[in-house]
């Protein structure tokens, strides 16, 4: 049966990382990966996570199955963290999912079971996995414009025009709540309110990817676009990831939050989410969920965790500013990066320049020009700036 299987296409970004690993050069620099790095190039376990794990080692009594939608404590805490205290709780169905990816897939599955010809609008560009996830769930991916012609800022008018002119009632619209991946380019809060009104007017359903809460402007500030969207739209899907802000990448913790118009249908909504999960992975993994729930329920641990999220965000911002300054000293203007947020940035470099950087300088960036700002360090900054400055002079 399996002899006829062709080789599946390689993952675009992991492929570059593999090439990086094989590169024998000692001074090579990898700016492609999608994880936070500290100044020493490590992806550390947060101190709050260490302490929560120590606590769990003492207190955990069982490894028995969790409920299909995850534990009630986790779900309550996540609801508070993502939506704040004001959201009417009766309208919200929350489920722990394996990472943000799991949330996207379970949300998509749940919708496509009842809307057989569902379509979703994705920003062009978007996270490389979005299209595959929605397609696998039977939802047709379409794209809306996002970037200006130099690929360094948002073309808000084009985005609104595409959704207004091509969106059909019942279409889903995938929006990155903050720290847009791969560009780092987010709408302003005023623009979020305008997007919210447009979705409402056109009967489009927001499907929000919230993978970087705390990496943009702060844990509370980064949730403001959700409030803008929920102000005008009764139905919404939110997919949260705790991979980045808790550094729990391999523990696979995320949450699907589905909000309906009235509390009367929430039990049915949750039952559909449970049904999607049951036929997929049955129930979620315990350890990561316990860590997140333990931290969020404990005042001391959550204060520590919040300070650790702040520290990760400050480091990203420091690296971003230091890169802009380094480029400016060399005579290259990268001030557009200052308004971008989160780990990723579009540098405006093209595929040929990215390839030149890799081959000639051992600096690995994605062919679209995306860099992971957290992959920069004080030590490597001058080298990277000089290499990027030189690459900018390469014309096709
Ligand atoms: C925009 C976006 N959504 C979702 C995810 C998936 O997150 P997780 O690793 O929690 O599945 C990522 C991870 O890089 C992402 O960048």
Coordinates of C-alpha atoms and ligand atoms in Angstrom, one line a residue:
X1 CA 0.0 0.0 0.0
X2 CA 2.7 2.5 0.9
X3 CA 5.1 1.9 -1.9
X4 CA 3.4 4.5 -4.1
X5 CA 3.6 7.3 -1.5
X6 CA 5.6 10.2 -2.9
X7 CA 7.9 12.3 -0.7
X8 CA 5.9 15.0 1.0
X9 CA 7.2 18.6 0.5
X10 CA 9.7 19.6 3.2
X11 CA 8.6 22.2 5.8
X12 CA 9.9 25.5 4.4
X13 CA 11.4 26.8 7.6
X14 CA 12.5 23.5 9.2
X15 CA 14.4 22.8 6.0
X16 CA 16.5 25.9 6.4
X17 CA 17.2 24.9 10.0
X18 CA 18.4 21.5 8.8
X19 CA 20.8 23.2 6.4
X20 CA 22.0 25.4 9.2
X21 CA 22.8 22.3 11.4
X22 CA 24.8 20.9 8.6
X23 CA 26.8 24.1 7.9
X24 CA 30.3 23.6 9.3
X25 CA 31.0 27.3 9.7
X26 CA 31.7 28.3 13.3
X27 CA 30.3 31.8 13.1
X28 CA 27.0 30.9 11.4
X29 CA 23.9 32.6 12.8
X30 CA 20.3 31.2 12.6
X31 CA 17.5 33.8 12.5
X32 CA 14.9 31.5 11.1
X33 CA 13.6 29.5 14.0
X34 CA 10.2 30.2 15.7
X35 CA 11.2 30.1 19.3
X36 CA 12.4 32.7 21.8
X37 CA 16.1 32.8 22.4
X38 CA 18.0 34.5 25.2
X39 CA 21.3 36.4 24.9
X40 CA 23.1 33.1 25.0
X41 CA 21.0 31.6 22.3
X42 CA 19.1 29.3 24.6
X43 CA 15.4 28.7 24.8
X44 CA 15.2 28.6 28.6
X45 CA 12.6 27.0 31.0
X46 CA 11.0 29.9 32.9
X47 CA 11.6 30.1 36.6
X48 CA 7.9 30.2 37.2
X49 CA 7.5 26.9 35.3
X50 CA 10.3 25.3 37.3
X51 CA 8.6 26.3 40.5
X52 CA 5.2 25.1 39.3
X53 CA 6.7 21.8 38.3
X54 CA 8.3 21.4 41.8
X55 CA 4.9 22.1 43.3
X56 CA 3.2 19.6 41.1
X57 CA 5.8 16.9 41.9
X58 CA 4.7 17.2 45.5
X59 CA 1.0 17.6 45.0
X60 CA 0.0 15.6 41.9
X61 CA -2.0 12.5 42.8
X62 CA -2.8 10.9 39.5
X63 CA -2.0 10.7 35.8
X64 CA -5.5 9.6 34.9
X65 CA -7.3 11.0 31.9
X66 CA -8.4 14.6 31.9
X67 CA -11.9 15.6 30.7
X68 CA -12.2 15.9 26.9
X69 CA -12.1 19.7 27.1
X70 CA -9.4 19.8 29.7
X71 CA -9.6 20.6 33.4
X72 CA -12.0 23.1 34.8
X73 CA -9.3 25.1 36.6
X74 CA -7.2 25.5 33.5
X75 CA -10.2 26.5 31.4
X76 CA -11.3 29.1 34.0
X77 CA -7.9 30.6 34.3
X78 CA -7.4 30.7 30.5
X79 CA -10.8 32.4 30.1
X80 CA -9.7 35.1 32.5
X81 CA -6.2 35.6 31.0
X82 CA -7.4 35.8 27.4
X83 CA -10.8 37.5 27.7
X84 CA -10.4 39.4 31.0
X85 CA -13.0 39.5 33.8
X86 CA -15.7 41.3 31.9
X87 CA -16.7 38.8 29.3
X88 CA -20.1 37.2 29.9
X89 CA -18.9 33.7 30.9
X90 CA -22.1 31.9 29.8
X91 CA -21.4 32.5 26.1
X92 CA -17.9 31.0 26.2
X93 CA -16.8 27.4 25.5
X94 CA -13.2 26.7 26.4
X95 CA -11.1 23.6 25.7
X96 CA -7.5 22.9 26.3
X97 CA -5.9 21.8 23.1
X98 CA -2.4 20.6 22.2
X99 CA -0.8 23.9 21.5
X100 CA -2.2 26.7 19.3
X101 CA -2.0 24.4 16.4
X102 CA -4.4 22.0 18.1
X103 CA -6.8 24.9 18.8
X104 CA -6.8 26.0 15.2
X105 CA -7.5 22.4 14.0
X106 CA -10.2 21.6 16.5
X107 CA -11.9 24.9 15.9
X108 CA -11.7 24.4 12.1
X109 CA -13.0 20.8 12.5
X110 CA -15.9 21.9 14.7
X111 CA -17.0 24.5 12.1
X112 CA -16.5 22.4 9.0
X113 CA -18.7 19.5 10.4
X114 CA -21.7 21.9 10.3
X115 CA -20.7 24.2 7.5
X116 CA -19.6 21.9 4.6
X117 CA -18.5 24.6 2.3
X118 CA -16.9 26.9 4.8
X119 CA -14.2 29.3 3.5
X120 CA -11.5 31.2 5.5
X121 CA -9.7 34.4 4.6
X122 CA -6.0 34.3 5.5
X123 CA -3.7 37.3 5.4
X124 CA -1.1 37.2 2.6
X125 CA 1.3 36.3 4.0
X126 CA 0.4 34.3 7.1
X127 CA 1.9 31.6 9.3
X128 CA 3.0 28.9 6.9
X129 CA 0.8 26.2 8.6
X130 CA -2.5 28.0 8.5
X131 CA -3.5 27.0 4.9
X132 CA -2.6 23.4 5.5
X133 CA -4.6 23.2 8.8
X134 CA -7.7 24.7 7.3
X135 CA -7.5 22.7 4.2
X136 CA -7.1 19.4 6.1
X137 CA -10.2 20.3 8.1
X138 CA -12.1 20.8 4.8
X139 CA -12.2 24.6 4.9
X140 CA -11.2 26.4 1.8
X141 CA -8.4 28.9 2.3
X142 CA -8.5 32.2 0.5
X143 CA -6.2 35.2 0.9
X144 CA -6.7 38.9 1.6
X145 CA -4.1 41.6 1.0
X146 CA -2.0 42.6 4.0
X147 CA 1.3 44.2 3.0
X148 CA 2.2 47.4 1.2
X149 CA 4.4 47.2 -1.9
X150 CA 7.7 47.4 -0.1
X151 CA 6.5 44.7 2.3
X152 CA 7.4 46.8 5.3
X153 CA 4.0 48.0 6.5
X154 CA 0.3 47.2 6.4
X155 CA -1.8 48.1 3.4
X156 CA -5.0 48.6 5.5
X157 CA -7.1 49.9 2.7
X158 CA -6.3 46.9 0.5
X159 CA -7.1 44.5 3.3
X160 CA -10.4 46.1 4.0
X161 CA -11.2 46.3 0.3
X162 CA -10.6 42.6 -0.2
X163 CA -12.7 41.6 2.8
X164 CA -15.5 44.0 1.8
X165 CA -15.6 43.2 -1.8
X166 CA -15.0 39.4 -1.7
X167 CA -16.1 38.2 1.7
X168 CA -19.4 36.3 1.7
X169 CA -21.8 36.1 4.8
X170 CA -20.6 33.1 6.9
X171 CA -17.0 33.2 5.7
X172 CA -14.3 33.0 8.4
X173 CA -11.6 35.6 8.7
X174 CA -8.3 34.6 10.3
X175 CA -6.7 37.4 12.2
X176 CA -3.5 37.5 14.2
X177 CA -4.4 39.3 17.4
X178 CA -0.9 40.5 17.9
X179 CA 2.7 40.0 16.7
X180 CA 1.6 38.9 13.2
X181 CA 3.7 36.0 12.0
X182 CA 5.6 36.3 9.7
X183 CA 5.7 40.1 9.4
X184 CA 5.4 41.6 12.9
X185 CA 3.1 44.1 11.3
X186 CA -0.2 44.6 13.3
X187 CA -3.2 46.9 12.7
X188 CA -3.5 49.8 15.1
X189 CA -6.3 49.7 17.7
X190 CA -8.4 52.1 15.7
X191 CA -7.9 49.8 12.7
X192 CA -9.0 46.8 14.8
X193 CA -12.3 48.6 15.5
X194 CA -12.8 49.3 11.8
X195 CA -12.1 45.6 11.0
X196 CA -14.5 44.6 13.7
X197 CA -17.3 46.8 12.3
X198 CA -16.6 45.5 8.8
X199 CA -16.9 41.8 9.9
X200 CA -20.2 42.6 11.6
X201 CA -21.5 44.5 8.6
X202 CA -20.6 41.7 6.2
X203 CA -21.6 38.8 8.6
X204 CA -18.0 37.5 8.5
X205 CA -16.9 35.4 11.5
X206 CA -13.6 36.2 13.2
X207 CA -11.2 33.3 13.7
X208 CA -8.4 34.8 15.8
X209 CA -5.0 33.3 16.2
X210 CA -3.6 34.5 19.5
X211 CA -0.2 32.8 19.7
X212 CA 1.9 35.6 21.2
X213 CA 0.0 37.2 24.0
X214 CA 2.5 39.3 26.0
X215 CA 5.2 39.5 23.3
X216 CA 3.7 42.6 21.6
X217 CA 3.0 45.4 24.2
X218 CA 2.0 43.4 27.3
X219 CA -0.3 40.6 28.4
X220 CA -3.3 42.9 28.9
X221 CA -2.5 45.3 26.0
X222 CA -2.2 42.5 23.5
X223 CA -5.7 41.3 24.3
X224 CA -7.2 44.7 23.3
X225 CA -7.8 43.7 19.7
X226 CA -10.0 40.8 21.0
X227 CA -12.2 43.3 22.9
X228 CA -12.4 45.4 19.7
X229 CA -13.6 42.4 17.7
X230 CA -16.0 41.1 20.4
X231 CA -17.5 44.6 20.7
X232 CA -19.3 44.2 17.3
X233 CA -19.3 40.5 16.7
X234 CA -21.4 38.0 18.6
X235 CA -19.7 34.8 17.3
X236 CA -15.9 34.4 17.5
X237 CA -13.2 31.8 17.6
X238 CA -10.0 32.4 19.5
X239 CA -7.0 30.1 19.4
X240 CA -4.5 30.7 22.2
X241 CA -1.0 29.2 22.4
X242 CA 1.0 29.0 25.6
X243 CA 4.1 27.7 23.7
X244 CA 5.8 31.1 23.6
X245 CA 4.6 33.1 26.6
X246 CA 5.1 30.2 29.0
X247 CA 8.0 28.7 27.0
X248 CA 6.1 25.4 27.0
X249 CA 6.8 24.6 23.3
X250 CA 7.1 20.8 23.7
X251 CA 4.4 20.4 26.4
X252 CA 1.8 21.3 23.8
X253 CA -0.5 23.7 25.7
X254 CA -3.1 25.9 24.0
X255 CA -6.8 26.7 24.2
X256 CA -9.7 26.9 21.9
X257 CA -12.2 29.5 22.9
X258 CA -15.5 29.6 21.0
X259 CA -17.9 32.4 21.7
X260 CA -21.6 32.2 20.7
X261 CA -24.3 34.7 20.6
X262 CA -26.3 33.6 23.6
X263 CA -25.7 31.4 26.7
X264 CA -28.5 29.1 25.7
X265 CA -26.4 27.4 23.0
X266 CA -23.1 27.2 24.8
X267 CA -23.6 23.6 26.1
X268 CA -24.3 22.5 22.5
X269 CA -21.3 24.4 21.2
X270 CA -19.0 22.8 23.8
X271 CA -20.5 19.4 23.1
X272 CA -19.5 19.9 19.4
X273 CA -16.0 20.9 20.4
X274 CA -15.7 17.8 22.7
X275 CA -17.0 15.6 19.8
X276 CA -14.2 17.0 17.5
X277 CA -11.6 16.3 20.1
X278 CA -12.8 12.9 21.0
X279 CA -12.5 11.6 17.5
X280 CA -9.1 13.2 17.1
X281 CA -6.8 12.8 20.2
X282 CA -9.5 11.9 22.7
X283 CA -8.3 14.2 25.5
X284 CA -5.5 16.6 26.2
X285 CA -2.1 16.0 27.8
X286 CA -2.0 16.8 31.5
X287 CA 1.5 18.1 32.4
X288 CA 1.6 21.4 30.4
X289 CA -2.0 22.2 31.4
X290 CA -1.2 21.6 35.1
X291 CA 1.8 24.0 34.9
X292 CA -0.2 26.8 33.3
X293 CA -3.1 26.3 35.7
X294 CA -0.8 26.2 38.7
X295 CA 1.0 29.4 37.7
X296 CA -2.2 31.3 36.9
X297 CA -3.9 30.3 40.2
X298 CA -1.0 31.3 42.4
X299 CA -0.5 35.0 43.0
X300 CA 3.2 34.7 43.6
X301 CA 3.9 32.5 40.7
X302 CA 1.7 34.5 38.3
X303 CA 3.5 37.7 39.4
X304 CA 6.8 36.0 38.6
X305 CA 5.5 34.7 35.3
X306 CA 4.3 38.1 34.3
X307 CA 7.7 39.6 35.0
X308 CA 9.3 36.8 32.9
X309 CA 7.0 37.5 30.0
X310 CA 7.9 41.2 30.3
X311 CA 11.6 40.3 30.3
X312 CA 11.2 38.3 27.1
X313 CA 9.4 41.2 25.5
X314 CA 12.0 43.7 26.6
X315 CA 14.8 41.6 25.1
X316 CA 13.0 41.3 21.8
X317 CA 12.4 45.1 21.7
X318 CA 16.0 45.8 22.8
X319 CA 17.4 43.6 19.9
X320 CA 15.0 45.2 17.5
X321 CA 16.2 48.7 18.4
X322 CA 19.8 47.7 18.5
X323 CA 19.5 46.3 15.0
X324 CA 17.8 49.5 13.7
X325 CA 20.7 51.5 15.3
X326 CA 23.3 49.2 13.9
X327 CA 21.9 49.5 10.4
X328 CA 21.6 53.2 10.7
X329 CA 25.3 53.5 11.7
X330 CA 26.1 51.7 8.4
X331 CA 23.8 54.0 6.5
X332 CA 20.8 51.7 6.0
X333 CA 17.4 52.9 7.1
X334 CA 15.5 50.1 8.9
X335 CA 13.3 52.4 11.0
X336 CA 10.2 50.7 9.7
X337 CA 11.1 47.8 11.9
X338 CA 10.4 50.0 15.0
X339 CA 6.6 49.7 14.6
X340 CA 6.7 45.9 14.1
X341 CA 5.9 43.7 17.1
X342 CA 6.8 40.3 18.5
X343 CA 9.5 37.9 17.6
X344 CA 9.2 38.1 13.8
X345 CA 10.0 40.9 11.4
X346 CA 9.9 41.4 7.7
X347 CA 13.2 43.0 6.7
X348 CA 12.1 43.7 3.1
X349 CA 15.0 41.5 1.9
X350 CA 14.2 39.3 -1.0
X351 CA 14.8 35.5 -1.6
X352 CA 18.0 36.2 -3.6
X353 CA 19.4 38.4 -0.8
X354 CA 18.4 35.8 1.8
X355 CA 20.2 33.2 -0.2
X356 CA 23.3 35.4 -0.5
X357 CA 23.3 36.0 3.3
X358 CA 23.2 32.2 3.9
X359 CA 25.9 31.3 1.3
X360 CA 28.3 34.1 1.7
X361 CA 27.9 35.1 5.4
X362 CA 26.4 32.1 7.1
X363 CA 23.5 34.2 8.3
X364 CA 20.3 32.2 7.9
X365 CA 17.0 34.1 7.3
X366 CA 13.8 32.9 5.7
X367 CA 13.5 33.5 1.9
X368 CA 10.6 35.9 2.4
X369 CA 13.0 38.2 4.4
X370 CA 11.5 37.1 7.8
X371 CA 13.9 37.2 10.7
X372 CA 13.4 36.0 14.3
X373 CA 14.5 39.1 16.2
X374 CA 15.0 37.0 19.4
X375 CA 17.7 35.1 17.4
X376 CA 19.8 38.3 17.5
X377 CA 22.3 38.9 20.4
X378 CA 24.5 41.7 21.5
X379 CA 27.5 39.5 20.5
X380 CA 26.3 38.8 16.9
X381 CA 24.6 42.2 16.3
X382 CA 27.5 43.9 14.4
X383 CA 28.1 40.8 12.2
X384 CA 24.4 40.5 11.3
X385 CA 24.1 44.3 10.6
X386 CA 27.1 44.3 8.3
X387 CA 25.9 41.2 6.5
X388 CA 22.4 42.6 6.0
X389 CA 23.8 45.9 4.9
X390 CA 26.0 44.2 2.3
X391 CA 23.0 42.0 1.2
X392 CA 20.9 45.1 0.6
X393 CA 23.5 46.1 -2.1
X394 CA 22.8 42.8 -4.0
X395 CA 20.4 43.5 -6.8
X396 CA 18.7 41.0 -9.0
Ligands
LIG1 C1 0.7 32.4 14.2 C2 0.9 31.1 14.9 N1 -0.1 30.4 15.2 C3 0.0 29.2 15.8 C4 1.2 28.7 16.1 C5 1.2 27.4 16.8 O1 1.6 27.4 18.1 P1 1.8 26.0 18.9 O2 3.3 25.8 18.8 O3 1.4 26.4 20.3 O4 1.0 25.0 18.3 C6 2.3 29.4 15.8 C7 3.7 28.9 16.1 O5 4.7 29.3 15.7 C8 2.2 30.7 15.2 O6 3.3 31.4 14.9

